[in-house]
Amino acid sequence: MSALLDLMNLVDVDQDSFRATGHGPAGKRAFGGQFLGQSMAAAGRTIPAGLWPTSLHLQFLRGGDSGAAVEYAVERLYDGRTAMTRRVLARQDGRLITAATVSFAAPLPGPSHGERGGLPEDPATLERTGPAGPAPGLPLDELDIRITDSGVGTDFARRMYWRATVPVADDALPHTCLALFVTDVYLIDPVLRVHGHAMSDRSHRSGTTDASIWFHRPVHADAWNLLESRSPAAARGRGVVTAQLLSADGAVYATAVHEGMAVVRE
């Protein structure tokens, strides 16, 4: 199995309790996207067929260890006929790392919009840049990432095209987990880019503090996707980034809002 897919392949420990592996050097800070994807994977293991992921809201309480296993405990908050909600707590060595609320629902008839009719660029023609800085917590040989930035100051916008280069099973859950994993790849960077800095220049202490993602349509992680992000506000050492996730046909399949720390290093 690939390293990327293995991250989302949780092992049963007990009823509604699971264990996951990490990726990266032991003792180094874990990549936040790991907890986003694995929390969805843990919640999804308790959901029957026919319900789709609709949202995940996660708080990062402590930094994790990229080389350590993670224990996930799932609490069944609500089981309805067409919707279910789970609470997921992640721990390493007994220490609480993240707390998440994850929701699922059955598709129902209703209005539909958010189709753009295609991506703004052909990602296949762009340079394969990789992430916007060092990423030891990512299996980069299994992710094709191509970034284009535009604008300065508050007009700064980032387009990150990405796809998994390994085959992904035809199941909504692993595709959704991988999309969540990728959303945290330097997503707080626009907060600093507005001011002429970057996470990679280490001028600021930075990192995601909480994340919310709503899923509107199915995800296809092994096809081209676009994560389009910008930062509308920052103050008091924290900033917010809003993002839309688009599929290869230009349909918006998810909306994300992340808050992150951005504190000047002394």
Coordinates of C-alpha atoms in Angstrom, one line a residue:
M1 CA 0.0 0.0 0.0
S2 CA 1.2 3.5 -0.7
A3 CA 2.4 5.8 2.2
L4 CA -0.4 8.3 1.4
L5 CA -3.2 5.7 1.5
D6 CA -1.6 4.0 4.5
L7 CA -2.0 7.2 6.5
M8 CA -5.8 6.9 6.1
N9 CA -5.9 3.2 6.7
L10 CA -6.9 3.1 10.4
V11 CA -6.7 -0.1 12.5
D12 CA -9.5 -1.2 14.7
V13 CA -8.5 -1.1 18.4
D14 CA -11.9 -1.4 20.1
Q15 CA -15.5 -0.4 19.4
D16 CA -15.3 3.1 17.9
S17 CA -11.6 3.3 18.7
F18 CA -8.9 3.3 16.0
R19 CA -5.1 3.6 15.6
A20 CA -3.3 5.4 12.8
T21 CA 0.3 5.8 11.8
G22 CA 2.2 9.0 11.2
H23 CA 4.5 10.1 8.4
G24 CA 7.8 11.9 8.9
P25 CA 10.8 12.0 11.3
A26 CA 10.1 11.1 14.9
G27 CA 10.2 14.1 17.3
K28 CA 9.3 16.6 14.6
R29 CA 6.0 18.4 14.5
A30 CA 3.2 16.4 12.8
F31 CA 1.6 17.8 9.6
G32 CA -1.9 19.1 10.5
G33 CA -3.5 17.6 7.4
Q34 CA -2.8 14.2 8.8
F35 CA -5.2 14.8 11.7
L36 CA -7.9 16.3 9.4
G37 CA -7.9 13.3 7.1
Q38 CA -7.6 10.7 9.8
S39 CA -10.4 12.2 11.9
M40 CA -12.6 11.9 8.9
A41 CA -11.5 8.3 8.3
A42 CA -12.2 7.4 12.0
A43 CA -15.7 9.0 11.9
G44 CA -16.5 7.4 8.6
R45 CA -15.8 3.9 9.9
T46 CA -18.9 4.3 12.1
I47 CA -21.2 5.4 9.3
P48 CA -23.4 3.1 7.2
A49 CA -23.4 3.2 3.4
G50 CA -25.5 5.8 1.7
L51 CA -24.4 8.8 3.8
W52 CA -21.8 11.2 2.5
P53 CA -19.3 13.4 4.4
T54 CA -20.7 17.0 4.6
S55 CA -18.5 18.8 7.1
L56 CA -15.6 18.6 9.5
H57 CA -14.7 21.2 12.2
L58 CA -11.4 20.5 14.0
Q59 CA -9.3 22.3 16.6
F60 CA -5.6 21.8 17.0
L61 CA -5.0 21.8 20.8
R62 CA -1.4 20.7 20.8
G63 CA 1.3 19.9 18.3
G64 CA 1.6 16.3 17.4
D65 CA 4.7 14.1 16.8
S66 CA 5.0 13.1 13.1
G67 CA 6.6 9.8 13.9
A68 CA 4.2 8.6 16.6
A69 CA 1.0 6.6 16.3
V70 CA -2.3 8.3 16.9
E71 CA -5.3 6.9 18.8
Y72 CA -8.7 8.1 17.6
A73 CA -11.8 7.8 19.8
V74 CA -15.2 8.3 18.2
E75 CA -18.3 9.4 20.0
R76 CA -21.7 8.9 18.3
L77 CA -23.4 12.3 18.9
Y78 CA -26.4 11.8 16.7
D79 CA -27.8 9.1 14.5
G80 CA -30.8 10.2 12.3
R81 CA -32.5 8.8 9.3
T82 CA -30.7 11.0 6.8
A83 CA -27.9 12.6 8.9
M84 CA -25.3 11.5 11.5
T85 CA -22.7 13.4 13.6
R86 CA -19.6 12.2 15.3
R87 CA -17.1 13.6 17.7
V88 CA -13.5 12.5 17.2
L89 CA -10.7 12.9 19.7
A90 CA -7.0 12.3 18.7
R91 CA -4.4 11.4 21.2
Q92 CA -0.7 10.6 21.2
D93 CA 0.8 9.0 24.3
G94 CA -2.4 9.9 26.2
R95 CA -2.1 13.6 25.3
L96 CA -5.1 15.2 23.5
I97 CA -3.9 16.6 20.2
T98 CA -7.1 17.5 18.2
A99 CA -10.9 17.5 18.7
A100 CA -13.2 17.3 15.7
T101 CA -16.9 17.3 14.9
V102 CA -17.7 15.4 11.7
S103 CA -21.1 15.2 9.9
F104 CA -22.6 13.0 7.2
A105 CA -25.8 13.1 5.3
A106 CA -27.8 11.4 2.6
P107 CA -28.1 13.2 -0.7
L108 CA -31.5 15.0 -1.0
P109 CA -33.2 16.9 -3.8
G110 CA -32.5 20.7 -3.7
P111 CA -31.0 23.7 -5.6
S112 CA -27.5 23.3 -7.1
H113 CA -25.0 26.0 -8.1
G114 CA -21.2 26.5 -8.0
E115 CA -20.3 25.1 -11.4
R116 CA -17.7 27.3 -13.1
G117 CA -17.4 25.3 -16.3
G118 CA -13.7 24.5 -16.1
L119 CA -10.5 25.3 -14.3
P120 CA -8.8 28.7 -14.9
E121 CA -5.6 27.0 -16.1
D122 CA -4.6 23.6 -17.5
P123 CA -2.6 22.2 -14.6
A124 CA -0.8 19.7 -16.9
T125 CA 1.0 22.7 -18.5
L126 CA 2.2 24.2 -15.3
E127 CA 5.5 23.5 -13.6
R128 CA 5.5 20.8 -10.9
T129 CA 6.4 23.1 -8.0
G130 CA 5.6 20.9 -5.0
P131 CA 4.4 22.7 -1.8
A132 CA 5.3 26.3 -0.9
G133 CA 8.1 25.1 1.5
P134 CA 9.6 22.1 3.3
A135 CA 7.1 19.4 4.0
P136 CA 8.6 16.3 5.7
G137 CA 5.1 15.1 6.8
L138 CA 4.0 14.7 3.2
P139 CA 4.7 11.7 0.9
L140 CA 5.6 14.0 -1.9
D141 CA 6.3 11.3 -4.4
E142 CA 2.6 10.4 -4.3
L143 CA 1.3 14.0 -4.7
D144 CA 1.6 16.2 -7.8
I145 CA 1.4 19.8 -6.6
R146 CA 1.6 22.8 -8.9
I147 CA 1.2 26.4 -7.5
T148 CA 0.6 29.7 -9.1
D149 CA 0.4 32.9 -7.1
S150 CA -1.1 36.2 -8.1
G151 CA -1.6 39.7 -6.7
V152 CA 0.0 41.6 -3.9
G153 CA -1.1 42.8 -0.5
T154 CA -4.8 42.0 0.2
D155 CA -5.2 41.0 -3.5
F156 CA -2.8 38.0 -3.0
A157 CA -4.4 34.8 -4.1
R158 CA -3.0 31.3 -4.4
R159 CA -4.0 28.5 -6.8
M160 CA -2.7 25.1 -5.8
Y161 CA -3.5 22.4 -8.3
W162 CA -3.0 18.9 -6.9
R163 CA -3.7 15.2 -7.5
A164 CA -2.8 11.9 -5.9
T165 CA -0.5 10.0 -8.2
V166 CA -1.5 6.6 -6.7
P167 CA -4.8 4.8 -7.5
V168 CA -7.6 5.5 -5.0
A169 CA -10.5 3.1 -4.4
D170 CA -13.9 4.0 -5.8
D171 CA -15.2 5.0 -2.4
A172 CA -16.2 8.5 -1.2
L173 CA -14.4 8.3 2.1
P174 CA -10.7 7.9 1.1
H175 CA -11.1 10.6 -1.6
T176 CA -12.6 13.0 1.0
C177 CA -9.8 12.1 3.5
L178 CA -7.1 12.9 1.0
A179 CA -8.7 16.2 0.1
L180 CA -8.7 17.1 3.8
F181 CA -5.1 16.1 4.1
V182 CA -4.1 18.4 1.3
T183 CA -6.1 21.4 2.5
D184 CA -3.6 22.1 5.2
V185 CA -0.6 22.2 2.9
Y186 CA 0.7 25.7 3.7
L187 CA -2.9 27.0 3.7
I188 CA -2.0 29.7 6.3
D189 CA 0.7 31.0 4.0
P190 CA -1.6 33.7 2.4
V191 CA -1.9 35.4 5.8
L192 CA 1.8 36.1 5.6
R193 CA 2.0 36.6 1.9
V194 CA -0.4 39.6 2.2
H195 CA 2.4 41.3 4.1
G196 CA 5.4 40.2 2.0
H197 CA 6.4 37.2 4.2
A198 CA 6.0 33.5 3.9
M199 CA 5.8 30.5 6.2
S200 CA 9.0 29.2 4.7
D201 CA 11.1 32.3 5.6
R202 CA 10.5 31.6 9.3
S203 CA 10.0 35.3 10.1
H204 CA 6.8 34.3 12.0
R205 CA 5.7 31.4 14.2
S206 CA 2.8 30.1 12.2
G207 CA 0.5 27.1 12.0
T208 CA -3.2 26.1 11.8
T209 CA -5.2 26.5 15.0
D210 CA -8.6 25.3 13.7
A211 CA -10.2 24.3 10.5
S212 CA -13.7 24.0 9.0
I213 CA -14.5 22.3 5.7
W214 CA -17.9 21.8 4.1
F215 CA -18.3 19.3 1.3
H216 CA -20.9 20.0 -1.4
R217 CA -20.1 17.4 -4.0
P218 CA -18.0 14.2 -4.3
V219 CA -14.2 14.5 -4.4
H220 CA -11.9 12.7 -6.9
A221 CA -8.4 12.9 -5.3
D222 CA -6.7 11.0 -8.1
A223 CA -7.9 13.6 -10.7
W224 CA -6.8 17.2 -11.0
N225 CA -8.2 19.4 -8.2
L226 CA -7.8 23.1 -7.4
L227 CA -7.4 24.7 -4.0
E228 CA -7.9 28.4 -4.4
S229 CA -7.2 30.5 -1.3
R230 CA -6.8 34.0 0.0
S231 CA -6.7 35.8 3.4
P232 CA -9.5 38.3 4.1
A233 CA -8.3 39.3 7.7
A234 CA -5.6 39.0 10.3
A235 CA -5.0 40.6 13.7
R236 CA -3.7 39.9 17.2
G237 CA -1.3 37.2 16.0
R238 CA -4.0 35.2 14.1
G239 CA -5.2 35.2 10.6
V240 CA -8.0 33.6 8.5
V241 CA -7.8 32.0 5.1
T242 CA -10.8 31.1 3.0
A243 CA -10.6 28.6 0.2
Q244 CA -12.7 26.9 -2.4
L245 CA -11.9 23.4 -3.7
L246 CA -12.7 22.7 -7.3
S247 CA -12.8 19.5 -9.3
A248 CA -11.4 19.1 -12.8
D249 CA -14.7 20.2 -14.4
G250 CA -14.7 23.5 -12.4
A251 CA -17.4 22.5 -9.9
V252 CA -16.9 23.8 -6.3
Y253 CA -16.9 20.6 -4.2
A254 CA -15.8 22.1 -0.9
T255 CA -15.5 25.3 1.0
A256 CA -12.8 25.7 3.7
V257 CA -12.0 28.3 6.4
H258 CA -8.9 27.9 8.4
E259 CA -7.6 30.0 11.2
G260 CA -3.9 30.1 12.0
M261 CA -1.3 31.6 14.3
A262 CA 1.0 34.3 12.7
V263 CA 3.3 35.7 15.4
V264 CA 6.5 37.7 14.8
R265 CA 9.6 35.9 15.9
E266 CA 11.5 37.8 18.5

